[in-house]
Short mmCIF file of C-alpha atoms in Angstrom, two decimals:
data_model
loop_
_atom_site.label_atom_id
_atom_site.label_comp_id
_atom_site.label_asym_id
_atom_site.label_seq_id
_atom_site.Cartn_x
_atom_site.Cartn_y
_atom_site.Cartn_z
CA UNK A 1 137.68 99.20 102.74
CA UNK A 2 133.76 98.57 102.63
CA UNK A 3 132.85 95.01 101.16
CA UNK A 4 129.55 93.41 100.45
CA UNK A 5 129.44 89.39 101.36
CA UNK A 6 126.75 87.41 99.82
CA UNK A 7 125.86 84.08 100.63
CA UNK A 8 127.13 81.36 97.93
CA UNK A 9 124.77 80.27 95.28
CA UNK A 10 123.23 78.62 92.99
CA UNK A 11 119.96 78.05 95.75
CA UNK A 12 117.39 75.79 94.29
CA UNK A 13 113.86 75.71 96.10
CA UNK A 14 110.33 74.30 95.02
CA UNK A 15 107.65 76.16 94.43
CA UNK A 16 105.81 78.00 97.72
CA UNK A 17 109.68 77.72 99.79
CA UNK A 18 110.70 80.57 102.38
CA UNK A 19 113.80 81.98 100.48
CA UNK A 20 116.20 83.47 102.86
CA UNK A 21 119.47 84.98 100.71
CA UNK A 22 122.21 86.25 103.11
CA UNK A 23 124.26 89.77 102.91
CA UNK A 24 126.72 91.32 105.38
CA UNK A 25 128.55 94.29 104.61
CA UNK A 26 131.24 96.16 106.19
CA UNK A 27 131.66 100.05 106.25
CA UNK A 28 133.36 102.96 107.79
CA UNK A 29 130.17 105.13 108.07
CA UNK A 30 126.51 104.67 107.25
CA UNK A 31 125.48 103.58 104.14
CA UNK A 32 122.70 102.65 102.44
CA UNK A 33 121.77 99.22 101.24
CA UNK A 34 119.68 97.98 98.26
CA UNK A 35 119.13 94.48 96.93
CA UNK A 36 119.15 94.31 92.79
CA UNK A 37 118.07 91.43 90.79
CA UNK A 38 119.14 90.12 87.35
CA UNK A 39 117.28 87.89 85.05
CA UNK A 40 118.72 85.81 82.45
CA UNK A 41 120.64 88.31 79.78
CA UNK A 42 119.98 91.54 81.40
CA UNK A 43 120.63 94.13 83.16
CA UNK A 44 119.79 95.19 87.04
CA UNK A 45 116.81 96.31 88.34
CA UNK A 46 116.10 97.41 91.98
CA UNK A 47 114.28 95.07 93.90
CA UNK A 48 114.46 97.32 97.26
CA UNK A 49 116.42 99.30 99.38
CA UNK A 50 117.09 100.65 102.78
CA UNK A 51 118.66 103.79 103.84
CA UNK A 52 119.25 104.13 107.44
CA UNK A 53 119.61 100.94 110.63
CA UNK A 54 116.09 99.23 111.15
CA UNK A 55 114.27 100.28 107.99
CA UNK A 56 112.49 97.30 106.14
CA UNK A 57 112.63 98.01 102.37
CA UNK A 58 109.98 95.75 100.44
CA UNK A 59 108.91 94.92 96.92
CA UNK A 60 107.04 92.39 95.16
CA UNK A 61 106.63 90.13 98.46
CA UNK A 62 110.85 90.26 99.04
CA UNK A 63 112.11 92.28 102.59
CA UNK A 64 115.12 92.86 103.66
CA UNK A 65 115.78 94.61 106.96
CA UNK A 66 118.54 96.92 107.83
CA UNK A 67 120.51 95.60 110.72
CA UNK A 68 123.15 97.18 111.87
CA UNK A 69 124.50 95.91 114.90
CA UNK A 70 124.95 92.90 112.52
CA UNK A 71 125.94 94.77 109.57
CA UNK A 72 123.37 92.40 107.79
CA UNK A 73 120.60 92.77 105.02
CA UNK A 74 119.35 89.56 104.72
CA UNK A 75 116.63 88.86 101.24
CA UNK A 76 113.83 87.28 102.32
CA UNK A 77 110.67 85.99 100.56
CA UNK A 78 108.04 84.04 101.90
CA UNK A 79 106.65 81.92 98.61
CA UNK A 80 108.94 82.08 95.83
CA UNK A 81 108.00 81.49 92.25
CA UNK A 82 109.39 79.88 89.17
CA UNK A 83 109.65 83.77 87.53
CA UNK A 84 111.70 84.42 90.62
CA UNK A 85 114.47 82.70 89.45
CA UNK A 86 117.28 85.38 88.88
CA UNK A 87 120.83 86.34 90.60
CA UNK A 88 120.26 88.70 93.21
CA UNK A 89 122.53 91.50 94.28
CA UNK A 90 123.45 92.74 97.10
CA UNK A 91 125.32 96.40 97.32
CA UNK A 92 126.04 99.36 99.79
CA UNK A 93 126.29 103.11 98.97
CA UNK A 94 128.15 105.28 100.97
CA UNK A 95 128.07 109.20 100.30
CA UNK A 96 131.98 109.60 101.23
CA UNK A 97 132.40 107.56 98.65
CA UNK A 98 130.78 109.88 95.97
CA UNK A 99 127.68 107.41 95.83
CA UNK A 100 129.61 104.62 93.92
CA UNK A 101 127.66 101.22 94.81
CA UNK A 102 129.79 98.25 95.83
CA UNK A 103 128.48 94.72 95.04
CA UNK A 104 128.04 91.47 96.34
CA UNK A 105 129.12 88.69 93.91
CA UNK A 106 125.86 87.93 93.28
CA UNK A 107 123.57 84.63 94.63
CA UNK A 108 121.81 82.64 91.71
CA UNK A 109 118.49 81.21 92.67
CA UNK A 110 116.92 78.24 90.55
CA UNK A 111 112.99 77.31 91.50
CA UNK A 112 111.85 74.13 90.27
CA UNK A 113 107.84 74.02 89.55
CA UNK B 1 109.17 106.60 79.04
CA UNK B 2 112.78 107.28 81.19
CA UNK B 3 115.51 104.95 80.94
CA UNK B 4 119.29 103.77 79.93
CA UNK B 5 119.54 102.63 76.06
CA UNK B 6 122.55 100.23 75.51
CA UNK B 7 123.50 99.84 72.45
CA UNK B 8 124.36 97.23 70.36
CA UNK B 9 123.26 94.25 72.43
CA UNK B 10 125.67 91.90 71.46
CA UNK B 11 129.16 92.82 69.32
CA UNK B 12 131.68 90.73 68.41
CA UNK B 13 135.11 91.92 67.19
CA UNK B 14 138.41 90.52 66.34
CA UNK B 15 141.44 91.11 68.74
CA UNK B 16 143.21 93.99 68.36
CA UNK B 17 140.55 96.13 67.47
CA UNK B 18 139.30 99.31 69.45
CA UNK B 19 135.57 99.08 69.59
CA UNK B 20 132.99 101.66 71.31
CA UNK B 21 130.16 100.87 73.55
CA UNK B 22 127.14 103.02 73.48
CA UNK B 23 125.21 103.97 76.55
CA UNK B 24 122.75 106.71 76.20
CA UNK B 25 120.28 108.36 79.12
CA UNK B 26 117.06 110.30 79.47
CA UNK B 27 117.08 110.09 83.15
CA UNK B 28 118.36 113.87 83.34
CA UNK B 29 120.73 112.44 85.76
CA UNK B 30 124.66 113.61 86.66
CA UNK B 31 126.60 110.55 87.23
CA UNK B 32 126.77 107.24 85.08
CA UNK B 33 128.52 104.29 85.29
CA UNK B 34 130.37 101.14 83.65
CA UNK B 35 130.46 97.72 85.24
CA UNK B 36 131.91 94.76 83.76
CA UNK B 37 130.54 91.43 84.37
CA UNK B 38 132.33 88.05 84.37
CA UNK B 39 129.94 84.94 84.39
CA UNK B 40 129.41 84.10 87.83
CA UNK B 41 130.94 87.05 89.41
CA UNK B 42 130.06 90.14 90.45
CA UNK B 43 130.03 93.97 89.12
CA UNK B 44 133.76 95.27 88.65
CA UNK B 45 133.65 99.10 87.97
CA UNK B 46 135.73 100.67 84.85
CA UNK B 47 134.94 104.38 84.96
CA UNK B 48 132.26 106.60 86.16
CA UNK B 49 131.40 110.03 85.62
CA UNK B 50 129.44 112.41 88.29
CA UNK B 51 129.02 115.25 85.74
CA UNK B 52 129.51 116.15 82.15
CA UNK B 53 133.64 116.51 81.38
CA UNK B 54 134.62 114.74 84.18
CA UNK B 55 135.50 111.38 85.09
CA UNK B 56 137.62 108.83 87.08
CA UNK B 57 139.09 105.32 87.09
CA UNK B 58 137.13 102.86 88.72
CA UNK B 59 138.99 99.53 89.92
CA UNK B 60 139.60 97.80 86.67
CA UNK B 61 140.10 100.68 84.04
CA UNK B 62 143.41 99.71 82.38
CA UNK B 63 142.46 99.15 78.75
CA UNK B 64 139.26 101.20 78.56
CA UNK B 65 138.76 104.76 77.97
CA UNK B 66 135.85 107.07 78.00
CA UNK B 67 134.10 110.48 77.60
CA UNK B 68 131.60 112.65 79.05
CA UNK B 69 131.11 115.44 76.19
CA UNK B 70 127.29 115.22 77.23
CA UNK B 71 125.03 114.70 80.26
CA UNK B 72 123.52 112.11 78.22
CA UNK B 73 125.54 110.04 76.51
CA UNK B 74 129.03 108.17 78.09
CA UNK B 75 130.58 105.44 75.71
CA UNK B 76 132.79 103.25 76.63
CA UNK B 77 135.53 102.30 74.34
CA UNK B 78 137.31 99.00 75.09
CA UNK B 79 140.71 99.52 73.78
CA UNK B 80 142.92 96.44 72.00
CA UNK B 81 145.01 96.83 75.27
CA UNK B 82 142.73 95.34 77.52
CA UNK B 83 143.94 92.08 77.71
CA UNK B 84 140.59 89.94 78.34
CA UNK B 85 138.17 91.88 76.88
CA UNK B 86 134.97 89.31 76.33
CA UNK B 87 132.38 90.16 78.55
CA UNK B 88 129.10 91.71 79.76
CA UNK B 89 129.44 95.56 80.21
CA UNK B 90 126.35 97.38 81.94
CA UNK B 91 125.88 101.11 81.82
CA UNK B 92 124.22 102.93 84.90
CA UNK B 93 123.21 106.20 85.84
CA UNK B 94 122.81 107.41 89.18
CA UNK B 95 120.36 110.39 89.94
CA UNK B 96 121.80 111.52 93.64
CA UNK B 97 124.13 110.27 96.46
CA UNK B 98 123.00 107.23 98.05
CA UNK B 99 120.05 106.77 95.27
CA UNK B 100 119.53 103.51 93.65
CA UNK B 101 121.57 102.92 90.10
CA UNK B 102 119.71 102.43 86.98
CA UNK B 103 120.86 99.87 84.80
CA UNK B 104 121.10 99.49 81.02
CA UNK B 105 120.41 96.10 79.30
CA UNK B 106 123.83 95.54 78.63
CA UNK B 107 125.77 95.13 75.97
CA UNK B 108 127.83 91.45 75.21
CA UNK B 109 131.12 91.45 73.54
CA UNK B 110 132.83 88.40 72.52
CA UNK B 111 136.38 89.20 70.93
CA UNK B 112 138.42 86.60 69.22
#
């Protein structure tokens, strides 16, 4: 069945780090892929998304590109932030599925000032 | 403004009680969602709906139930069968096929 693998958190960075998050995913057809973050207490909001192999979705200085001879859609940012400490969320959408989303487990990330 | 209203944000009830979980939409959209979380796990889905008077079992629906009466509104009502009922429950709603969910703020119940 499809399956969303996220790397293992918690990651704690400084200030300024590169944040790299990792996500592989395995499906039977083409699906679409979004990142989602959580802050403490509520619910998920889209960071970005990518429908079809080689877009780059972006948001708020995060990319993730959609690779699919690796079946990967890795979060990157170049500078983090303390406010972007959060669990991000990895998931896939596939329309033979009837547009449910399946999820990663979820990577906490922790930066330090 | 558009969104997904949760309501109440935290509940607690004693065990063996039935007790119904409010999520409420003005997204006009046709499917909606509930996830369960678990601290440090993922999303688990309970039910979801993709239009009004309809609606199927998601992966972990044993002890919950549900309804669709309205494009609007789909509460959840965590029944005193479900065995570990203390958790996070989001609410989504979903305006197409391979579109993005929207997320409620969640709603935290604590049974003892």
């Amino acid at each position: 069945g499809n399956s969303v693998t996220q790397m293992e958190g918690p990651v704690t960075l400084s200030e300024e780090a590169f944040l790299t998050i990792n996500c592989t995913y395995t499906a039977t057809g083409y699906p679409s892929l979004f990142w989602y973050v959580q802050y403490p207490g509520e619910g998920l909001q889209l960071l970005l998304k990518a429908t079809k192999a080689d877009d780059k979705g972006s948001n708020k200085g995060f990319e993730a590109t959609y690779r699919k001879e690796t079946t990967s859609f890795h979060l990157e940012k170049g500078s983090v932030q303390v406010s972007d400490s959060a669990v991000y969320f990895c998931a896939l959408s596939e329309g033979n599925q009837g547009g449910k989303l399946i999820f990663g487990q979820g990577t906490e990330l922790s930066v330090k000032p | 403004d558009g969104g997904i209203t949760q309501s109440p944000k935290y509940l607690f009830r004693k065990e063996g009680q039935n007790v119904t979980l409010s999520c409420e939409q003005n997204l006009n959209h046709d499917a909606m969602y509930w996830y369960r979380q678990d601290p440090g796990q993922g999303l688990r889905l309970i039910y979801y709906s993709q239009i009004v008077n309809d609606f199927q079992k998601g992966d972990i629906a044993e002890g919950y139930s549900v309804s669709r009466e309205k494009k609007e509104s789909f509460p959840l009502t965590v029944t005193s069968a479900q065995k570990n009922p203390t958790a996070f429950y989001l609410c989504a709603s979903q305006g197409g096929r391979n579109s993005p969910l929207h997320f409620g703020n969640g709603t935290r119940l604590t049974v003892t």
